PDB file of C-alpha atoms in Angstrom:
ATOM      1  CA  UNK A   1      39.792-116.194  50.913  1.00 44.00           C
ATOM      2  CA  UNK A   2      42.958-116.184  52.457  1.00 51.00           C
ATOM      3  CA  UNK A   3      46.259-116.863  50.630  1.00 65.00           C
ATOM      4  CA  UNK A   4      47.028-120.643  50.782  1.00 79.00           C
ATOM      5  CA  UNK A   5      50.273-120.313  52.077  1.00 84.00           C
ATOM      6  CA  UNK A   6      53.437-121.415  50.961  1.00 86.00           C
ATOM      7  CA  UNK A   7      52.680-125.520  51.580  1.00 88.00           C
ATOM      8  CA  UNK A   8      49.539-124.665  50.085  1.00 90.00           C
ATOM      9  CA  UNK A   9      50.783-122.854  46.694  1.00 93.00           C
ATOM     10  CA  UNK A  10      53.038-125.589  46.518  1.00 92.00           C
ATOM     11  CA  UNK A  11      50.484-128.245  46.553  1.00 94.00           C
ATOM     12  CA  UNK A  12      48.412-126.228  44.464  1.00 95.00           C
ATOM     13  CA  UNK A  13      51.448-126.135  41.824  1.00 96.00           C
ATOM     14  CA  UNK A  14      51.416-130.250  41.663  1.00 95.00           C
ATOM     15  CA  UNK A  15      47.931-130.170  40.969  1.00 97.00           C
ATOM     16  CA  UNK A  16      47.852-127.574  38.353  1.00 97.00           C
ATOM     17  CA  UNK A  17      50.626-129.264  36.531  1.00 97.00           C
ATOM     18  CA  UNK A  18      49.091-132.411  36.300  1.00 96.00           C
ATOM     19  CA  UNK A  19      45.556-131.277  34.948  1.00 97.00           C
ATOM     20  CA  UNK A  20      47.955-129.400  32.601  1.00 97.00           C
ATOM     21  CA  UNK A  21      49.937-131.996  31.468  1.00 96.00           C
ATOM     22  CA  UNK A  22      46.725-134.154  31.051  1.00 95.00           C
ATOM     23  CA  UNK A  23      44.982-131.509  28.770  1.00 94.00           C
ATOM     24  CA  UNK A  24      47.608-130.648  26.558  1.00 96.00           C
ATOM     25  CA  UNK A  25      50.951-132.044  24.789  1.00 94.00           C
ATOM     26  CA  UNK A  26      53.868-131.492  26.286  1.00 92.00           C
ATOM     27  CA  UNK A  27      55.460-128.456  25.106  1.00 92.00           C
ATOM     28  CA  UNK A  28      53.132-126.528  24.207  1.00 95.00           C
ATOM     29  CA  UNK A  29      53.053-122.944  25.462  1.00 97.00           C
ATOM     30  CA  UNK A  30      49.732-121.753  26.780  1.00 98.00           C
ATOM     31  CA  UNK A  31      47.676-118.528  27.332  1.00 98.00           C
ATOM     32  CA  UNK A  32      46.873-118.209  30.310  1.00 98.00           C
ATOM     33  CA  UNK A  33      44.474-116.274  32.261  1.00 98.00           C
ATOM     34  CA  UNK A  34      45.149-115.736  36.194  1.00 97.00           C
ATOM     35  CA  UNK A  35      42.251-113.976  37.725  1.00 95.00           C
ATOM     36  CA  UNK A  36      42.114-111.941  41.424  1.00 90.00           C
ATOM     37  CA  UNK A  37      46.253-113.455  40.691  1.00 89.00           C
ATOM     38  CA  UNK A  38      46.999-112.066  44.079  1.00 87.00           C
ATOM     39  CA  UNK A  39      51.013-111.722  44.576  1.00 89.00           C
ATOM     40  CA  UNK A  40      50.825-114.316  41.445  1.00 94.00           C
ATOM     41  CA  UNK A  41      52.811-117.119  42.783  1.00 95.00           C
ATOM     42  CA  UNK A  42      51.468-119.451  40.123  1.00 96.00           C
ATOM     43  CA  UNK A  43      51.447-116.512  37.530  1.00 97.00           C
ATOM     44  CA  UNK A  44      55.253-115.736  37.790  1.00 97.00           C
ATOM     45  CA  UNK A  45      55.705-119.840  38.052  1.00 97.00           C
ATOM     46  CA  UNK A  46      53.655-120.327  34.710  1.00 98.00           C
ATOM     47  CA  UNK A  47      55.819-117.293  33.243  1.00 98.00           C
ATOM     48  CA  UNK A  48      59.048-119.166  33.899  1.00 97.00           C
ATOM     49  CA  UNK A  49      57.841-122.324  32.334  1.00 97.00           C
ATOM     50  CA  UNK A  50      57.433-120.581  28.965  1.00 97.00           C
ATOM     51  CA  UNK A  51      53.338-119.996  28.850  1.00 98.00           C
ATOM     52  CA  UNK A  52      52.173-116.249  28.321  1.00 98.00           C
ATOM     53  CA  UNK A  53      50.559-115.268  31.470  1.00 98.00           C
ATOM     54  CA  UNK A  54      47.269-112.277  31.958  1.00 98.00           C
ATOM     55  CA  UNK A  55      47.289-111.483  34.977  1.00 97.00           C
ATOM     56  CA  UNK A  56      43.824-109.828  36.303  1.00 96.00           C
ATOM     57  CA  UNK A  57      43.637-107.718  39.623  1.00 94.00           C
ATOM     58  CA  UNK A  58      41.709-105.105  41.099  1.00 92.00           C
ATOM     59  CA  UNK A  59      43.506-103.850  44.049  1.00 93.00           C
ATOM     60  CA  UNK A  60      46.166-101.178  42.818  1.00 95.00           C
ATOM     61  CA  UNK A  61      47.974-102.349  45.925  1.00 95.00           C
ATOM     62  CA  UNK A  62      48.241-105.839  44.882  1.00 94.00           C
ATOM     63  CA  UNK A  63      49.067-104.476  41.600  1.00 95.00           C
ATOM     64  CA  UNK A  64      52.261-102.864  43.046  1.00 95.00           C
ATOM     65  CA  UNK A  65      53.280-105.545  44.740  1.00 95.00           C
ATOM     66  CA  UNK A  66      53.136-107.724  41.794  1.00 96.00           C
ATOM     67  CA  UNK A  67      54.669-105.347  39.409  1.00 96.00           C
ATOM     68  CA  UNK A  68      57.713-105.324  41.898  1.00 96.00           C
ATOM     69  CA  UNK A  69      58.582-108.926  42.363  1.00 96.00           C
ATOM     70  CA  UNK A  70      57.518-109.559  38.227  1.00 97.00           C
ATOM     71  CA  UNK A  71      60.454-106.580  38.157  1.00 97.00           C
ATOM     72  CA  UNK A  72      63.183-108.831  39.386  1.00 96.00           C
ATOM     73  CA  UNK A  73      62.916-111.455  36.694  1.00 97.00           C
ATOM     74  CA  UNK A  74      64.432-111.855  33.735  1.00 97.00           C
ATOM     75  CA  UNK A  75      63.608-109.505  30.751  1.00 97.00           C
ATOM     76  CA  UNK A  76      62.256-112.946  28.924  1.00 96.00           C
ATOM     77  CA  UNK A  77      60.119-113.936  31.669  1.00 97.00           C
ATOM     78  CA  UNK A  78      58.606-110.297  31.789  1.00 97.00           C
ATOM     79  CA  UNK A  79      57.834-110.052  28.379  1.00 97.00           C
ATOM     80  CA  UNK A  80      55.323-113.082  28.367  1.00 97.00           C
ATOM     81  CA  UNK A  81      53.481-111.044  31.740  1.00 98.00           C
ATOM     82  CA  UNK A  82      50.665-108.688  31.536  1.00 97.00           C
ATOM     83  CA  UNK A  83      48.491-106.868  33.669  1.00 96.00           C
ATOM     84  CA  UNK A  84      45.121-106.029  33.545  1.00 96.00           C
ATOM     85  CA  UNK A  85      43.078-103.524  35.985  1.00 95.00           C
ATOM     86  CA  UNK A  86      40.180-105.653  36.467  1.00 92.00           C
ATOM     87  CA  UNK A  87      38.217-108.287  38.885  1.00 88.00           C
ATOM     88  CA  UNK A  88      37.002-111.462  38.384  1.00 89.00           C
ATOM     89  CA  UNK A  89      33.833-110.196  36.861  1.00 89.00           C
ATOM     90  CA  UNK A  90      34.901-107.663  34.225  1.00 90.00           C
ATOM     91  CA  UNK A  91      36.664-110.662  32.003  1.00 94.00           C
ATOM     92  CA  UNK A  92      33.860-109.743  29.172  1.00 90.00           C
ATOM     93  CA  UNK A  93      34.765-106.559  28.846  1.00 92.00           C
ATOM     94  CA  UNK A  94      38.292-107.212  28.756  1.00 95.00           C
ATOM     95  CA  UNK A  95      38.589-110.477  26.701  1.00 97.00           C
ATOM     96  CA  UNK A  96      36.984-112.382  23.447  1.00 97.00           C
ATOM     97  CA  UNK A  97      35.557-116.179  23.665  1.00 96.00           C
ATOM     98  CA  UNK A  98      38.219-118.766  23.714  1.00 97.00           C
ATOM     99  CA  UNK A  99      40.887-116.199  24.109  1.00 97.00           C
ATOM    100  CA  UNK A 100      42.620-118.309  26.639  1.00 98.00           C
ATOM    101  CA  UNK A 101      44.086-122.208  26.996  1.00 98.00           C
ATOM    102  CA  UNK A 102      43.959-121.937  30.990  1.00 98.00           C
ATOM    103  CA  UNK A 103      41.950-119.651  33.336  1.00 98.00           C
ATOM    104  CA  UNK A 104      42.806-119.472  37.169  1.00 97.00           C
ATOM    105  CA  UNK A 105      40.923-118.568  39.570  1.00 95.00           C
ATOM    106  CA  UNK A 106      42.370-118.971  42.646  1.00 92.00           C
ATOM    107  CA  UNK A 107      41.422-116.074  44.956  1.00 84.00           C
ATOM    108  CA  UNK A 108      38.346-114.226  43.273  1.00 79.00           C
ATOM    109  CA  UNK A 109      35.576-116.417  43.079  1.00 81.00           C
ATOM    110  CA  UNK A 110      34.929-116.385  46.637  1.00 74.00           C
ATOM    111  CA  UNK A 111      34.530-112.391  46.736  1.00 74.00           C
ATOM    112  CA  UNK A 112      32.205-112.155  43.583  1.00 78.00           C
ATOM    113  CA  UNK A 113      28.993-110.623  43.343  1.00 80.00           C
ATOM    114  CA  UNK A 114      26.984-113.085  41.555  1.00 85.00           C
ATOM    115  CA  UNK A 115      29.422-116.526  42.016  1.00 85.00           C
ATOM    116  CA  UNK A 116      27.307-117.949  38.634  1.00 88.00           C
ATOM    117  CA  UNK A 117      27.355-115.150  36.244  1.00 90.00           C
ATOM    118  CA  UNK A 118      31.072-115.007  37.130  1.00 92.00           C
ATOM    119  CA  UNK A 119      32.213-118.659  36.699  1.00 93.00           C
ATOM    120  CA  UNK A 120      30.139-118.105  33.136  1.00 94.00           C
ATOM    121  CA  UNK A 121      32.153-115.696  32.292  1.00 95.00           C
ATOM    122  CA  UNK A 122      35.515-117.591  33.178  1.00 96.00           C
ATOM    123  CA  UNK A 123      34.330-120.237  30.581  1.00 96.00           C
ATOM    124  CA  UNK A 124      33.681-118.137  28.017  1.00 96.00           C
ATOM    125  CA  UNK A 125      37.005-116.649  27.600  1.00 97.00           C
ATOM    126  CA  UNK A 126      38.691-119.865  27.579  1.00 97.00           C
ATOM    127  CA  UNK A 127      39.231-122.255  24.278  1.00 97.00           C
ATOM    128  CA  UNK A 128      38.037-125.598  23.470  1.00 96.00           C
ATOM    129  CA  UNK A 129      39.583-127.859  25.520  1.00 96.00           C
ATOM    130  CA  UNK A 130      41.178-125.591  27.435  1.00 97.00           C
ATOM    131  CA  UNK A 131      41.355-126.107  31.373  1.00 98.00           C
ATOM    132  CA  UNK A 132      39.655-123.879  34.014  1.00 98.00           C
ATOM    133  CA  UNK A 133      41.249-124.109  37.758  1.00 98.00           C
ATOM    134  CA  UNK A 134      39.235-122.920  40.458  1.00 96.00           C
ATOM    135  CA  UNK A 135      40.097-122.627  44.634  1.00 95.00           C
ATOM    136  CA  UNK A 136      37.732-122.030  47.237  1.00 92.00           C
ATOM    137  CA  UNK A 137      36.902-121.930  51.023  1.00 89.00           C
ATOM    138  CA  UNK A 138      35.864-125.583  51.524  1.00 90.00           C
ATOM    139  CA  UNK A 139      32.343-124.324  53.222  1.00 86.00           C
ATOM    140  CA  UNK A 140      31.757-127.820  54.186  1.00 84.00           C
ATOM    141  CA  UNK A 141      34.663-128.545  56.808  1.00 87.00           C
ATOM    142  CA  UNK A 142      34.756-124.807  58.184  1.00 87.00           C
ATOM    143  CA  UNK A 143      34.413-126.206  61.764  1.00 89.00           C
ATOM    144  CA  UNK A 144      37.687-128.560  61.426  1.00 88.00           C
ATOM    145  CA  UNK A 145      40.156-126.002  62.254  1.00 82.00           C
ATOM    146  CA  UNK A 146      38.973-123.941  65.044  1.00 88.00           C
ATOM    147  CA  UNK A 147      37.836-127.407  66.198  1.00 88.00           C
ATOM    148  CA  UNK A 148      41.434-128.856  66.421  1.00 82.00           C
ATOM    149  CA  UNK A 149      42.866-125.870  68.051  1.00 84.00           C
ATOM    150  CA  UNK A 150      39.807-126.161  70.699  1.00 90.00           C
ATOM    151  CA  UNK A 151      37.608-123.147  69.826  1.00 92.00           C
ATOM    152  CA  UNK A 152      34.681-125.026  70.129  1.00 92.00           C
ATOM    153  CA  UNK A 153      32.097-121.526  69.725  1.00 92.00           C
ATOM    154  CA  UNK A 154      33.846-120.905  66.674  1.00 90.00           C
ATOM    155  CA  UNK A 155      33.227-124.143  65.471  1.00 89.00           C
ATOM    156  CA  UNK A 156      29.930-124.869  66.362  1.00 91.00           C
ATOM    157  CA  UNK A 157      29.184-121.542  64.362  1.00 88.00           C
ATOM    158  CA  UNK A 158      31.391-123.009  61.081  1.00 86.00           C
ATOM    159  CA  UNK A 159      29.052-125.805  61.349  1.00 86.00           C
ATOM    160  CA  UNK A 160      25.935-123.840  61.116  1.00 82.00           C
ATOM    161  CA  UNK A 161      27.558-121.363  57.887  1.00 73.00           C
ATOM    162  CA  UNK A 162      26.598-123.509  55.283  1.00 59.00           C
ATOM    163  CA  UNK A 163      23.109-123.913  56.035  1.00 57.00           C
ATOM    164  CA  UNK A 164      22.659-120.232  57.098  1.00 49.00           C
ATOM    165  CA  UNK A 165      24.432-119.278  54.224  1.00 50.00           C
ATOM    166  CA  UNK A 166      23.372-121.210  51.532  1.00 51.00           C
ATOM    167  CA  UNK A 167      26.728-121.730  50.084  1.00 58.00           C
ATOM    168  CA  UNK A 168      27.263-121.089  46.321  1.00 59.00           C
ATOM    169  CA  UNK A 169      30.334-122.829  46.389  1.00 69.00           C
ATOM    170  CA  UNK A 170      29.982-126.377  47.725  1.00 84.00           C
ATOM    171  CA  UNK A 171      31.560-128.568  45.785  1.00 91.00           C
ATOM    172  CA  UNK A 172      28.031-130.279  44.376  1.00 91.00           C
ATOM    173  CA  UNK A 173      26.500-126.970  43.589  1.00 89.00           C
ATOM    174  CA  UNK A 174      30.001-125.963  41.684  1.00 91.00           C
ATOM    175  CA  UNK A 175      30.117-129.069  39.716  1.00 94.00           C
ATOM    176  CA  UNK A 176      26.769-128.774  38.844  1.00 93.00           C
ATOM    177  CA  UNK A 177      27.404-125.110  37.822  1.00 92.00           C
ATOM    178  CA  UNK A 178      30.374-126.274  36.148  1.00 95.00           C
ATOM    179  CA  UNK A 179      28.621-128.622  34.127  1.00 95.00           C
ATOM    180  CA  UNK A 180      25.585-126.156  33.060  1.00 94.00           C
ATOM    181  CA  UNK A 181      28.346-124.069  31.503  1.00 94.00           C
ATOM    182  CA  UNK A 182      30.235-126.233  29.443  1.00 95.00           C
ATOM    183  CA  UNK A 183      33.077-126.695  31.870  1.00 96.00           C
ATOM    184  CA  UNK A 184      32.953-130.297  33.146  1.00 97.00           C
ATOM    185  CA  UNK A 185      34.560-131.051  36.228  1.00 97.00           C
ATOM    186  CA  UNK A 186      37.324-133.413  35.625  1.00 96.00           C
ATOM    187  CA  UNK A 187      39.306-133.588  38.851  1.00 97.00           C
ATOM    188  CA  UNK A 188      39.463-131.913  42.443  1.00 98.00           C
ATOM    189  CA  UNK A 189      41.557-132.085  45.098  1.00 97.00           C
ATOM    190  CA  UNK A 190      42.000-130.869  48.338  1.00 96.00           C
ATOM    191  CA  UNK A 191      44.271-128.185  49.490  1.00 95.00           C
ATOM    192  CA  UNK A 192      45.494-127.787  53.275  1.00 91.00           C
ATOM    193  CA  UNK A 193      44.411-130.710  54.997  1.00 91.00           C
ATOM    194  CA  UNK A 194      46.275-131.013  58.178  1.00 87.00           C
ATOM    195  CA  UNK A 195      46.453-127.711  59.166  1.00 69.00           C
ATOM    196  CA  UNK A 196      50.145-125.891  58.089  1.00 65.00           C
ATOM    197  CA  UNK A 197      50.844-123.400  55.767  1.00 68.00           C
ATOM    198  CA  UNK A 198      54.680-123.175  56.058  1.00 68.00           C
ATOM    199  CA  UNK A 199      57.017-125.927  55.101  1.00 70.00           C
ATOM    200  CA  UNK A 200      59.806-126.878  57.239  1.00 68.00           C
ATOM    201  CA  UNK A 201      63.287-125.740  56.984  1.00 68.00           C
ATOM    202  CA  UNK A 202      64.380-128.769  56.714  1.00 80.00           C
ATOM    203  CA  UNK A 203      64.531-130.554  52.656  1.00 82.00           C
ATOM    204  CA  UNK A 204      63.419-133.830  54.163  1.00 86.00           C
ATOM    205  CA  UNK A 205      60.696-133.063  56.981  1.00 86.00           C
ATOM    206  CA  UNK A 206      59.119-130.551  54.254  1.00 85.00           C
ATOM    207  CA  UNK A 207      59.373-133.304  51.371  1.00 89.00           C
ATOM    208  CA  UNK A 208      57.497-135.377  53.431  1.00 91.00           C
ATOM    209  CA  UNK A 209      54.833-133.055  54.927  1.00 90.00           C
ATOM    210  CA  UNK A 210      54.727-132.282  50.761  1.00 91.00           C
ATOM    211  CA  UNK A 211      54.025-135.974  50.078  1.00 93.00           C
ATOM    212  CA  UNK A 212      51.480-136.602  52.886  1.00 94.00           C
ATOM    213  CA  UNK A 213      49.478-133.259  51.732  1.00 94.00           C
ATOM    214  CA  UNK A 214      49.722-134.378  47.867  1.00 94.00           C
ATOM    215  CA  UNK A 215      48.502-137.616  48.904  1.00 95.00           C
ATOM    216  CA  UNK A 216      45.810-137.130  51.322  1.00 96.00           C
ATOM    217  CA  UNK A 217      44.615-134.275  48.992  1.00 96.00           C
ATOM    218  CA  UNK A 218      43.875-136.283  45.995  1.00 95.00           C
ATOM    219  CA  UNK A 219      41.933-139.098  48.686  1.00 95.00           C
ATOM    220  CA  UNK A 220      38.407-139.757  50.555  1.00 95.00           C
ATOM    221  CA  UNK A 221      37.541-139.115  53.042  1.00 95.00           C
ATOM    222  CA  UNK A 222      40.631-136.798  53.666  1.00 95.00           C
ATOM    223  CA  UNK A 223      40.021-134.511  50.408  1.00 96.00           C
ATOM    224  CA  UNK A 224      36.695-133.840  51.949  1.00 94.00           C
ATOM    225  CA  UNK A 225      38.172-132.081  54.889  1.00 92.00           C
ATOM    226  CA  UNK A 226      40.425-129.882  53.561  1.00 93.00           C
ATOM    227  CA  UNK A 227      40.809-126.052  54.284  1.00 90.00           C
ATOM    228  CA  UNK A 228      40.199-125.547  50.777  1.00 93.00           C
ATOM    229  CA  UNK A 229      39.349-127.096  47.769  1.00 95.00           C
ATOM    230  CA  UNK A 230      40.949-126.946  43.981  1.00 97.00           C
ATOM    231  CA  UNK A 231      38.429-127.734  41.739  1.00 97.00           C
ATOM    232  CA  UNK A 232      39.599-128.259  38.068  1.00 98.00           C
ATOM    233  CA  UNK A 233      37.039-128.275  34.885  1.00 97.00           C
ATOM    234  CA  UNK A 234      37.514-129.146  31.194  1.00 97.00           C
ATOM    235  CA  UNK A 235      35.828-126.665  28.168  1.00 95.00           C
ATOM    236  CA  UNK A 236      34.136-129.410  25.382  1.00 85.00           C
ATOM    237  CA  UNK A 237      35.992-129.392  22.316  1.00 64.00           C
ATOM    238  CA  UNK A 238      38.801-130.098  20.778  1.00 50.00           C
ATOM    239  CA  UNK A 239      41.770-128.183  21.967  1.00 44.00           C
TER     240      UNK A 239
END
């Protein structure tokens, strides 16, 4: 999957927040799990709110990367951070049940072997009532992009993917997955709707290109269409 961008990690950041604050009281400092974390955006961002952050990556290069920029933070902030060599299907051999309040999954579900046996595994590592955040390639609006920039073979062959493929990852199989594993789906949203990944330099055009994404992304039909889609899922229990 590709990275969502800065608009995107933004809007993703909203999102999160909410289905955190909704979960648990406010205050509380979380474990959380951020698997295939990527340069970490959300990672670092959790780190600086106060919540003790995993972060699991394979690629030594991304590794590097993140090391560097989780470098240049305060000693405080670095202390709650750790990284694991890993990918988003080795979390059993790394981690106990329930050893986690919040698991993210942002970039690795996408890539993974068997898409099932991992999201199983995601779930089992996180606590009662703890919150599991998942992004993927929307597979059902592949053909909207390449359509509005007038690549029309491109998109006549996005609209024949998810029938060829078979798509693990539409949003009904998901949910259904979601809900054989214990993990309800409680909210999703879309993420990159019309087509930017940078905000603006300028506060007020970005603020409102921010509140027209936020929007549209949490409404039909235009959730539906999005580039991707951040799919959010509650473990029974008590947390």
């Amino acid at each position: 999957m590709s990275d969502p961008g800065q608009l995107g990690q933004r809007i993703l950041a909203r999102q999160l927040d909410e289905q955190i604050s909704a979960g648990f009281e406010v205050g509380r400092r979380l474990r959380v799990l951020d698997v295939g974390l990527g340069r970490g955006v959300q990672a670092l961002r959790l780190a600086r709110a106060g919540h003790r952050v995993t972060g699991l990556q394979s690629d030594p290069d991304l590794r590097e990367l993140f090391e560097k920029d989780l470098a240049e933070e305060p000693e405080g902030i670095r202390e709650r951070v750790r990284l694991v060599a890993g990918g988003s299907e080795d979390t059993g051999a790394h981690f106990l049940p329930g050893t986690f309040d919040v698991v993210l999954c942002h970039d690795g579900l996408i890539q993974a072997r068997d898409p099932g046996i991992t999201l199983a595994g995601l779930a089992r590592v996180l606590d009662a009532g703890g919150l599991l955040s998942l992004l993927i390639r929307n597979d059902a609006a592949l053909a909207m992009h390449p359509g509005r920039s007038g690549d029309w073979d491109a998109a006549l062959a996005a609209l024949d993917f998810p029938e060829r493929t078979g798509s693990a990852l539409r949003l009904e199989t998901l949910t259904r997955g979601l809900a054989g594993i214990g993990t309800p789906l409680r909210q999703w949203y879309g993420v990159g709707i019309f087509g930017s990944d940078d905000c603006p330099a300028e506060e007020e055009k970005a603020d409102r290109m921010l509140a027209a994404e936020e929007r549209a992304g949490r409404s039909d039909p235009y959730r539906s269409v999005a580039a991707m889609l951040h799919v959010c899922g509650a473990r029974g229990g008590a947390g």
